[in-house]
């Protein structure tokens, strides 16, 4: 029933979109194939805009419906999939597995806005899938370095480096843990002190192992 109401609300909007495209144009005359492409693009924008509207008022079931419709028309646009993922993460739905699937689709489409990798890392953390979380944190850090030339002091960088430092320490990869900590020492926030404490713990463990050997 809710989805039927969504479709009923959408039809007048799409009729107006199609009607506008059917009007004569003064500047250029479009051939039928171009008209079809323009109609699909316009419909995609209409669906996406409606999804944004419903997301803003926290009606996430409706928002997902519209975003999915937009994604069908623009399946290679990572923004569509990220929008769906954000709705699946929202309090009204809370479907982390579904969110993971659509964010993975966004990554496969290029993740133009650099959103999906960070969200995948966080979602896998919440699922206590530490290995997958480390994988996506590492990929996200590589993306940030590629785009900025360094590990800029962003929340994604801080969260990723802290997670990797603790993860590598926990699995006994002390060299990789030290490397992550050393990058955090360049930052100025509380994460710098956390990194110093982790380095002391790592060096304490490795020095004990060295003495035993």
C-alpha angles and dihedrals in degrees: 000000000000092000091048088056089049091054092047090053093047099052097072090049093051091045089056090049092050091044092053091051091050092059118104115263123220098201104046140003114226122214116231094262091052091047090054092049092047091048091052092048091049092048090050091053090047093051092046093048091051090049090053091049093053092043090055091057091044096247091138099167090060091041092054091050092055095041090051090052089051091047091055089059094041104030094159095053108101091200090070092055094044090053091053091047092053090054092049088053094049121107092250093063110014097187104152096172091053089047091052091052095052094043088053087053089051090053090050088054093053101266092243095191096043094239106117102063093054092047091049090052092051094044092051089049089056089049088051089238093142098174093053091044090053090049093054095041089054093048091048092051090050089052092050092049091048092051099042104024092238143035097282116206095259128138090250090055094046094047093045097048093045092049093048092047091054094040095050091045090052094051093044099253092133097165092057090044091053090049092054091047092049090057090052090055087072091063124085104215131088089282088076091064091045089053091050091052091049091049091053090051092047093048091047091054095044093047091052090050090049092052092048092052 
